[in-house]
CSV table of C-alpha atoms and ligand atoms in Angstrom, one decimal:
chain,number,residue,atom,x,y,z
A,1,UNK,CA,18.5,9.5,17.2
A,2,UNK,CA,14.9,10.8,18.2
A,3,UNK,CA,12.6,7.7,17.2
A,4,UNK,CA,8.6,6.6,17.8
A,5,UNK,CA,9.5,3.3,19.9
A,6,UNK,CA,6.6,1.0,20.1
A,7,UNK,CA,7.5,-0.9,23.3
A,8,UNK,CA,4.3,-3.4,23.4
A,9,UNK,CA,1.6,-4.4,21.3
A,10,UNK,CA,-1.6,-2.8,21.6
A,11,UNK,CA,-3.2,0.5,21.3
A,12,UNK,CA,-1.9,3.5,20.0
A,13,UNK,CA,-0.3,4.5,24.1
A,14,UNK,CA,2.4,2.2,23.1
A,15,UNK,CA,4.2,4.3,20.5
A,16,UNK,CA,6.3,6.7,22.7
A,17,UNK,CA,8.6,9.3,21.2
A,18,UNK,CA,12.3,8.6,22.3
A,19,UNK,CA,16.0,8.3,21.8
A,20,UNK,CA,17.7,5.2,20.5
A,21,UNK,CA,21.5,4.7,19.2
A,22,UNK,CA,21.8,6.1,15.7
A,23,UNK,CA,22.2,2.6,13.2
A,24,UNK,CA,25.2,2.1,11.4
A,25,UNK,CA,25.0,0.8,7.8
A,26,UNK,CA,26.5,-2.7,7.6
A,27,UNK,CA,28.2,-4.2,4.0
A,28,UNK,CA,25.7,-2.8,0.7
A,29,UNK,CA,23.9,-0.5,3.3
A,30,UNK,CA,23.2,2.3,3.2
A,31,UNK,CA,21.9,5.0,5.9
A,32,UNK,CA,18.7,7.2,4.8
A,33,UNK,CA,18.2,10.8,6.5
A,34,UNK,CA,14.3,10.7,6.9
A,35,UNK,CA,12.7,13.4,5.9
A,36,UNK,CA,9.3,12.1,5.6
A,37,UNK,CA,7.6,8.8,6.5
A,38,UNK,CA,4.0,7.4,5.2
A,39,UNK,CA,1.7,5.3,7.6
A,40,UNK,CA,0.0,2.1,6.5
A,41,UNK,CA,-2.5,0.1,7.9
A,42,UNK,CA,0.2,-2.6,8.4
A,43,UNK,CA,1.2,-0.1,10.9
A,44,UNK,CA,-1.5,-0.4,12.8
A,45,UNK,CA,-1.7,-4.3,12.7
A,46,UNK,CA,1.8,-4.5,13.6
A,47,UNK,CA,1.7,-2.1,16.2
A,48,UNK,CA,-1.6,-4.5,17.6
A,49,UNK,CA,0.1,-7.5,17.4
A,50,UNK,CA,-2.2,-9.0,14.5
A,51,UNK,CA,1.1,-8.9,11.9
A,52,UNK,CA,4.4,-10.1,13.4
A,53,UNK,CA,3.1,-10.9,16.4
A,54,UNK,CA,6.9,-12.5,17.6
A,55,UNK,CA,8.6,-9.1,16.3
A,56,UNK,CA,11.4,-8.3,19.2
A,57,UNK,CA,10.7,-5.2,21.4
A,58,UNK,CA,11.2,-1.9,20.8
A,59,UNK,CA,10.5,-2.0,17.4
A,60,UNK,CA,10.2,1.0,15.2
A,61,UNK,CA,7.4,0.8,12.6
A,62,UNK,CA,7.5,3.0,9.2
A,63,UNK,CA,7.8,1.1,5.6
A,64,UNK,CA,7.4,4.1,3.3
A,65,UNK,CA,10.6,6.5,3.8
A,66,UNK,CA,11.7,9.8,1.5
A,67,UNK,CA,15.1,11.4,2.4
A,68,UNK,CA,18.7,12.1,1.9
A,69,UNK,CA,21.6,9.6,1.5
A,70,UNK,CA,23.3,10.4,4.8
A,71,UNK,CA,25.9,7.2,5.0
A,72,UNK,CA,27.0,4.4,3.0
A,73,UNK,CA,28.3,1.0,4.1
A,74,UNK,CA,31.2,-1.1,2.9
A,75,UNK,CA,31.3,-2.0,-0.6
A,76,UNK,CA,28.2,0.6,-1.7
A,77,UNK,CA,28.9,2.0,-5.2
A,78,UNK,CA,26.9,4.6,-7.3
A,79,UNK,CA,25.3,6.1,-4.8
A,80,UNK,CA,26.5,9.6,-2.9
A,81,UNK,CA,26.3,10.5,0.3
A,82,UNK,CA,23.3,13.8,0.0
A,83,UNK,CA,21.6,11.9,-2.9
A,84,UNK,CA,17.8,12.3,-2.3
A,85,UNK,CA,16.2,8.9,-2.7
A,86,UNK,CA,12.4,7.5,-2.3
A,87,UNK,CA,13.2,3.9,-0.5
A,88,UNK,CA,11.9,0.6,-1.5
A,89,UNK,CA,10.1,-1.0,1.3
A,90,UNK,CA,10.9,-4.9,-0.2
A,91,UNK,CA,13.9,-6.2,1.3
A,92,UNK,CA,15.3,-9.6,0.0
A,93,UNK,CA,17.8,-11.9,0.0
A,94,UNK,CA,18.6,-10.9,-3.8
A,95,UNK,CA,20.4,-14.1,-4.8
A,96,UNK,CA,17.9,-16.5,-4.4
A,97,UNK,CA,15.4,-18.6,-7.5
A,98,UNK,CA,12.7,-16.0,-6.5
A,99,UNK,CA,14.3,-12.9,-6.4
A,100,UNK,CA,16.6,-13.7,-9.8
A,101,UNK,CA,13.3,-14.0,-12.1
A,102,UNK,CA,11.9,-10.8,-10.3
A,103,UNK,CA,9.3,-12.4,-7.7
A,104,UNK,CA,11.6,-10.8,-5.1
A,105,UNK,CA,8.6,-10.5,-3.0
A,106,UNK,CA,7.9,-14.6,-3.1
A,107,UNK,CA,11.9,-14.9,-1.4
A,108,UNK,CA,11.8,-17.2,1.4
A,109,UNK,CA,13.9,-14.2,3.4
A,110,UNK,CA,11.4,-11.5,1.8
A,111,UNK,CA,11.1,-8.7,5.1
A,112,UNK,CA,9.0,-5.2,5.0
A,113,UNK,CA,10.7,-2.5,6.0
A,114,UNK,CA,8.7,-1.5,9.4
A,115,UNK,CA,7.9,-4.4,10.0
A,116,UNK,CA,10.3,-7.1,9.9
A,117,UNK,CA,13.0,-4.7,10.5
A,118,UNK,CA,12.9,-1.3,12.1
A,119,UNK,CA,11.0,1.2,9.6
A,120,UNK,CA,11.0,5.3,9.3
A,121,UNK,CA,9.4,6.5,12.4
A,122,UNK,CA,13.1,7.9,13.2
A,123,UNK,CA,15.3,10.4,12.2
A,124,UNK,CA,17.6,7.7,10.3
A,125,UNK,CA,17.0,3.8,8.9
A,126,UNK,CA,19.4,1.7,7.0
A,127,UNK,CA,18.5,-0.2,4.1
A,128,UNK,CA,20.3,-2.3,1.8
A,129,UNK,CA,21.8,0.2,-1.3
A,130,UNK,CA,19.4,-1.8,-3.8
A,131,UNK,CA,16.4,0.0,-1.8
A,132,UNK,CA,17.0,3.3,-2.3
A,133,UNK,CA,16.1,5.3,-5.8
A,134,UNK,CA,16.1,8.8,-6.7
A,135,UNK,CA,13.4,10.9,-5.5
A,136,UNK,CA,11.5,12.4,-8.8
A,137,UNK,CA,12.0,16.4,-9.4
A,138,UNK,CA,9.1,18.2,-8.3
A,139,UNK,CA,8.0,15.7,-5.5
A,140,UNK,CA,8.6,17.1,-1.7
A,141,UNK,CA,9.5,14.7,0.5
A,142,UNK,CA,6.1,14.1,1.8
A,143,UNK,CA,4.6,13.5,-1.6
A,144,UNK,CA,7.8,10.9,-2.7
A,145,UNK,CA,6.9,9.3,1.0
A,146,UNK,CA,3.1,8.7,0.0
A,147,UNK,CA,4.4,6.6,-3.2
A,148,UNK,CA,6.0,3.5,-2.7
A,149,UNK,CA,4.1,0.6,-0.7
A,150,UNK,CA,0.0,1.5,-2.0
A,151,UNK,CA,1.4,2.2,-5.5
A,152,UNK,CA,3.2,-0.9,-5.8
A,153,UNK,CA,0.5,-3.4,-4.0
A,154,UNK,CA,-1.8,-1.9,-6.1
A,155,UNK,CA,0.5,-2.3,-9.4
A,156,UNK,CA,0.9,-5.9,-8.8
A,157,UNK,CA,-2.8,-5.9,-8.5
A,158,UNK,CA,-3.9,-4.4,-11.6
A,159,UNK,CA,-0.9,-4.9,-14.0
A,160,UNK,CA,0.7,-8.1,-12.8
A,161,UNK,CA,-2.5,-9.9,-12.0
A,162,UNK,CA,-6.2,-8.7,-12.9
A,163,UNK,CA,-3.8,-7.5,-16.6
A,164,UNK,CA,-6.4,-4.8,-16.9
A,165,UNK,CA,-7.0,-4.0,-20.3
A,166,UNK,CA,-8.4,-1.1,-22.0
A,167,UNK,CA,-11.9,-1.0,-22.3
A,168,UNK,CA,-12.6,-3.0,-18.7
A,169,UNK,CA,-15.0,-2.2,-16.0
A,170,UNK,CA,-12.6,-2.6,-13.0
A,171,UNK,CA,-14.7,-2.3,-9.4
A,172,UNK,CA,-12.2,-0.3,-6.9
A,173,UNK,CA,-13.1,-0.9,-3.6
A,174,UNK,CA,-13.1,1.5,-0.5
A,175,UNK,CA,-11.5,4.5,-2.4
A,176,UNK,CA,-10.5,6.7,0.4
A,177,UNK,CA,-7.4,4.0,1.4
A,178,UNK,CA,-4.3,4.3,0.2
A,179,UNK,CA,-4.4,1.2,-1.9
A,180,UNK,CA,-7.3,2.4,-3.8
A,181,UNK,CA,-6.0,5.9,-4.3
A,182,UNK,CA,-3.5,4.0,-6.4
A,183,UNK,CA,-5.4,1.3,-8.1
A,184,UNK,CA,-7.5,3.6,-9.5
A,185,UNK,CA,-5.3,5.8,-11.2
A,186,UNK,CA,-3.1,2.8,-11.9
A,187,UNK,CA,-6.5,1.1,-13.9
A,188,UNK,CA,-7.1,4.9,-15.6
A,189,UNK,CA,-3.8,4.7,-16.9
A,190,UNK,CA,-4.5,1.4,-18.6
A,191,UNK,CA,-7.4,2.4,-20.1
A,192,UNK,CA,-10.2,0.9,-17.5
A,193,UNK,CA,-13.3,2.2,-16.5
A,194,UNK,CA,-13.2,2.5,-12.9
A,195,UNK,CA,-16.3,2.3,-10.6
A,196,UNK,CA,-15.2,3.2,-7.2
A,197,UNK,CA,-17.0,2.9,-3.9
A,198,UNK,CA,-16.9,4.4,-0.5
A,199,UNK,CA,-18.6,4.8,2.4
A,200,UNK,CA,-19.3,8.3,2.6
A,201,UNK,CA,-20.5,11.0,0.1
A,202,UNK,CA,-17.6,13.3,0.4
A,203,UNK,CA,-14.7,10.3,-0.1
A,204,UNK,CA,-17.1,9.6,-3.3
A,205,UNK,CA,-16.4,12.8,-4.7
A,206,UNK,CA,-12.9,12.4,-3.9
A,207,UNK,CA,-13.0,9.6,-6.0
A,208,UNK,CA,-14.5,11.3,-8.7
A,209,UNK,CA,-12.4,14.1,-8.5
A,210,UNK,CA,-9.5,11.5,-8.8
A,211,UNK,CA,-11.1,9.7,-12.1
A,212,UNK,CA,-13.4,7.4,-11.1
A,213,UNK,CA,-16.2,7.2,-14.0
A,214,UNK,CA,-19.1,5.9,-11.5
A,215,UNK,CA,-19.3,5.5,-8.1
A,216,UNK,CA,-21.2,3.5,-5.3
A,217,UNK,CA,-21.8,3.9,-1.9
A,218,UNK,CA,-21.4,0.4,-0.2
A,219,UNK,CA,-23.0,1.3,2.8
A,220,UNK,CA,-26.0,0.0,1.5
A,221,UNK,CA,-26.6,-3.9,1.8
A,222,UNK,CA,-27.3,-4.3,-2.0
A,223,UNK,CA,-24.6,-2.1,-3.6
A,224,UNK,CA,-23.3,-4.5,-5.5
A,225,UNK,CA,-26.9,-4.3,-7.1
A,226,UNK,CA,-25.5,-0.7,-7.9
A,227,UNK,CA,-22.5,-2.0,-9.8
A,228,UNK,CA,-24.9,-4.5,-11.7
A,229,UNK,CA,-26.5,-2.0,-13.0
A,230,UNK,CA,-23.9,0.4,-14.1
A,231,UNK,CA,-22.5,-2.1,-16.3
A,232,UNK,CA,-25.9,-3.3,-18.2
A,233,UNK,CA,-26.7,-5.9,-15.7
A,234,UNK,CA,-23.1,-7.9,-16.8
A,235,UNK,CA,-20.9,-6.9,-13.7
A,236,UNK,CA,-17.3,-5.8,-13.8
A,237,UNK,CA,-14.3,-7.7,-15.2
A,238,UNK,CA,-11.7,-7.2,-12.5
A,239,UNK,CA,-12.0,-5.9,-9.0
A,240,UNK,CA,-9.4,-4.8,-6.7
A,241,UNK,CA,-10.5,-5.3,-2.5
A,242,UNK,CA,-9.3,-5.3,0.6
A,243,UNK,CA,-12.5,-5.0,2.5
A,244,UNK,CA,-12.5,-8.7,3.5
A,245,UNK,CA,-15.4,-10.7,4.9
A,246,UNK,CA,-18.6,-7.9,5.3
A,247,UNK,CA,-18.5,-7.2,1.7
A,248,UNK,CA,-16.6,-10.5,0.1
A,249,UNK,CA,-20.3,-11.8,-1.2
A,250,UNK,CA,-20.9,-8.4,-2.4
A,251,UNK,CA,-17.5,-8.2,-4.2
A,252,UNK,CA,-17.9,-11.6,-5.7
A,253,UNK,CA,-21.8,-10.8,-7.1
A,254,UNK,CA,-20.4,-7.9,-8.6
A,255,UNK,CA,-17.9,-9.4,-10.5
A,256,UNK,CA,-18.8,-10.5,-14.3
A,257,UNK,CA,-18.5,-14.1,-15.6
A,258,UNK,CA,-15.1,-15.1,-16.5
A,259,UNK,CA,-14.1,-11.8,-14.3
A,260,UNK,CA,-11.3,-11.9,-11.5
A,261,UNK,CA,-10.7,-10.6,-8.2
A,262,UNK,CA,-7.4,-9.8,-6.6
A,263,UNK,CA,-7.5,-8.8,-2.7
A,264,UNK,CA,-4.8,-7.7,-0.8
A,265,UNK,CA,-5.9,-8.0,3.3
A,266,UNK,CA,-9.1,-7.9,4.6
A,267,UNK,CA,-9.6,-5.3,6.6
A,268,UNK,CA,-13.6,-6.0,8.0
A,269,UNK,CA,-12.4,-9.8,9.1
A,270,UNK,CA,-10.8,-12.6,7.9
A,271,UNK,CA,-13.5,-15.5,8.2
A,272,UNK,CA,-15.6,-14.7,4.8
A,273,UNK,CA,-18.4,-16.9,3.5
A,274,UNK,CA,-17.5,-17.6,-0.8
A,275,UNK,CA,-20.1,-19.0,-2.5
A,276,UNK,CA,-18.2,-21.4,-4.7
A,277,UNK,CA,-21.2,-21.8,-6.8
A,278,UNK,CA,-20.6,-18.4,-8.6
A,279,UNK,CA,-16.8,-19.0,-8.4
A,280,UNK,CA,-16.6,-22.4,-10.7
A,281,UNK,CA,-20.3,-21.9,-12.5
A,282,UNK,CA,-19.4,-18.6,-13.6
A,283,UNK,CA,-15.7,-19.1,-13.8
A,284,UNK,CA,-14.3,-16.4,-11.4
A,285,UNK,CA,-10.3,-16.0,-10.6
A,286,UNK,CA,-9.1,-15.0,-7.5
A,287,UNK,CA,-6.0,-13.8,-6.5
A,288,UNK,CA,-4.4,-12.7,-3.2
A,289,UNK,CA,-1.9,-10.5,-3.2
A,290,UNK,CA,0.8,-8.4,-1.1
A,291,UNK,CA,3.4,-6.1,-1.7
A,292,UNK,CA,5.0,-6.6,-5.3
A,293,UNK,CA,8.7,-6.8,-7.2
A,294,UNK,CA,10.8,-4.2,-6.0
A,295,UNK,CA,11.6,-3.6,-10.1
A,296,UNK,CA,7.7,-2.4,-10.3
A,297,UNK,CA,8.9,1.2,-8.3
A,298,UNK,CA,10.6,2.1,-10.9
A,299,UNK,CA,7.6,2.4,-13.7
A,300,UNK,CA,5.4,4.2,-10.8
A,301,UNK,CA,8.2,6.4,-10.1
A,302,UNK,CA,8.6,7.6,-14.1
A,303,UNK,CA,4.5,8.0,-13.9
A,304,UNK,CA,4.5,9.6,-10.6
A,305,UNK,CA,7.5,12.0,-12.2
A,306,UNK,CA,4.8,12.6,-16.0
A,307,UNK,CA,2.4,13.2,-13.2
A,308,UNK,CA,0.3,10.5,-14.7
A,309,UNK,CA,0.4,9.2,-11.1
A,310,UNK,CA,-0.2,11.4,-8.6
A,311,UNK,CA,0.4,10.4,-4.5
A,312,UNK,CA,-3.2,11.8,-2.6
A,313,UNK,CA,-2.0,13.6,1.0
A,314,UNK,CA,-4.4,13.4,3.2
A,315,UNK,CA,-2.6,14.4,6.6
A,316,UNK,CA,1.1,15.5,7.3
A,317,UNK,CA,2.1,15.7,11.3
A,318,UNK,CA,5.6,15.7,12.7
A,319,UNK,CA,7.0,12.9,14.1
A,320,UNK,CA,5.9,13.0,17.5
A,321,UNK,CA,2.0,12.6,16.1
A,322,UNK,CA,2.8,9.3,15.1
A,323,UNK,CA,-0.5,7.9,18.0
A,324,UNK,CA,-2.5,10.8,16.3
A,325,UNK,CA,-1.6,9.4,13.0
A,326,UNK,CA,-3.3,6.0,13.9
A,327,UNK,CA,-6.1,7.2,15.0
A,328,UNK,CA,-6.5,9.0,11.9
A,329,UNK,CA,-5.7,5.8,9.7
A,330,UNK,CA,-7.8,3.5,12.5
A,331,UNK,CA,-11.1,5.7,12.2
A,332,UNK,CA,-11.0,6.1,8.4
A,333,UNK,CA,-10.5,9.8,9.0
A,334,UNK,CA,-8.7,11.3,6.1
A,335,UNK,CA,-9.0,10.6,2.1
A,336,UNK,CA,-5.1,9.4,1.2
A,337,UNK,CA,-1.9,9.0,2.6
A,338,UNK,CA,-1.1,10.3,6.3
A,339,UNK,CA,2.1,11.4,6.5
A,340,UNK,CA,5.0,12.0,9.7
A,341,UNK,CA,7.6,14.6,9.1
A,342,UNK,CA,11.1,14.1,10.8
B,401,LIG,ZN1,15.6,-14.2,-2.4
């Protein structure tokens, strides 16, 4: 099968288009015709080493996959071959403590697709049947792609852990990434008010466009002064951030007493400064977070299907732009999901 091999870490020279043996699905696989594969910034830390540093070479990168049903392995029932599906990038062990009370994404064997295994950057991948769901009506494949891994980190964000409510000032941080794109429409839908920020005036309007009912440009040093003063000087009562150590003071100042943080990755550096004072005195929670159950892409799928959800397509290249499609991602280029058609 044709396939973006990344042969070393590093830059984005080591993804070369090529021609690998076509995977056969083993027992409760099944083999996925791509039609359309989503980058993430995991990508790019992958494909640098930072994430999965020990991963055997080549590897093929891709976690969010839309296609056909093209082969099923032993012992696969209810599913048919030419089905089209939206796969699940959470694959785990599915028998263990974790994964029986639906923290599938706390299993000790819990692997990304794309990175702990080889992703979508290829005409076929095999996933276990338990991955694969049907694509909503009325999506294209590149749409159904842009859907599975931002909407359900940000779910587990804003439903399983901030548990928004309506009425809440929710800070969105960085709205132009993928994430955010979800977060925010995923704290709309439960009845926030969302003040979003970005770095640029046309990513803010964007976020406007998209829901957001204030925003903030964070390239100034004091914006969380901004965010202050949008809520009447109290601060917001949940934030969702992945902007790691430049803005993590900012983030925490902007947060309300007795408000709470979740952060998935920290994408500005990992070595932040908290000032615990503001933590305990005012009575802060703060969560980390990755990834979330597998059951969550069912909810986002019905949404996504009411259009109450709606995936944000920045870029769409063909498979052999997969390099291009880094940069893209690595300079912050484009407002939403990039997305590789095979
Ligand atoms: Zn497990």
């Amino acid at each position: 099968m044709r396939a973006i091999l990344m042969n070393a870490r590093g830059g984005r020279e080591v993804l070369q288009y090529g021609e690998v043996p076509t995977p056969e699905p083993g027992p409760g696989e099944v083999r996925v015709r791509v039609k359309a594969v989503a980058l993430n910034h995991l990508d790019v830390w992958v494909r640098r080493g930072v994430a999965s540093p020990k991963l055997p070479l080549p590897h093929i990168l891709g976690c969010d996959v839309a296609g056909v049903v093209d082969a099923l392995g032993p012992g696969v029932t209810g599913l048919e071959v030419g089905l089209e599906v939206v796969v699940n990038p959470g694959v785990s062990c599915g028998r263990c403590e974790r994964c029986l009370s639906g923290q599938d994404n706390l299993c000790a064997d819990y692997q990304i697709l794309g990175e702990h295994r080889w992703g979508g950057y290829a005409e076929y991948v095999v996933v276990p049947a338990a991955n694969v769901l049907p694509k909503p009506e009325g999506l294209s494949f590149v749409e159904a792609a842009a859907v599975p891994l931002t909407f359900l980190t940000a779910w587990q964000m804003v439903v399983d852990k901030l548990q928004v409510r309506p009425g809440e000032d929710v800070l969105v941080m960085a709205a132009g990434s993928g994430v955010s794109v979800a977060a925010l429409q995923i704290a709309k839908l439960y009845g926030a008010r969302v003040i979003a920020t970005a770095s640029s005036e046309a990513k803010l309007e964007r976020a406007r466009a998209l829901g957001a009912d204030a925003v903030v440009n964070y390239s100034s040093p004091e914006w969380y002064k901004e965010v202050r003063r949008l809520t009447g000087g109290k601060g917001v009562d949940a934030v969702v951030d992945h902007t790691g150590a430049e803005f993590w003071q900012g983030v925490i100042k902007a947060t309300a007493n007795g408000g709470r943080i979740a952060f998935v990755g920290a994408s500005s550096g990992y070595e932040a400064v908290t000032p615990l004072a503001h933590v305990f005195y005012r009575q802060l929670t703060i969560y980390g977070s990755t990834m979330a159950s597998k059951s969550r892409l069912y909810p986002i799928l019905r949404f996504v299907r009411e259009g109450k959800l709606k995936p944000v397509v920045g870029a769409v290249l063909p498979l052999e732009a997969a390099a291009e499609g880094h940069r893209l991602l690595e300079e912050r280029a484009v407002f939403g999901k990039v997305v590789l058609e095979v």
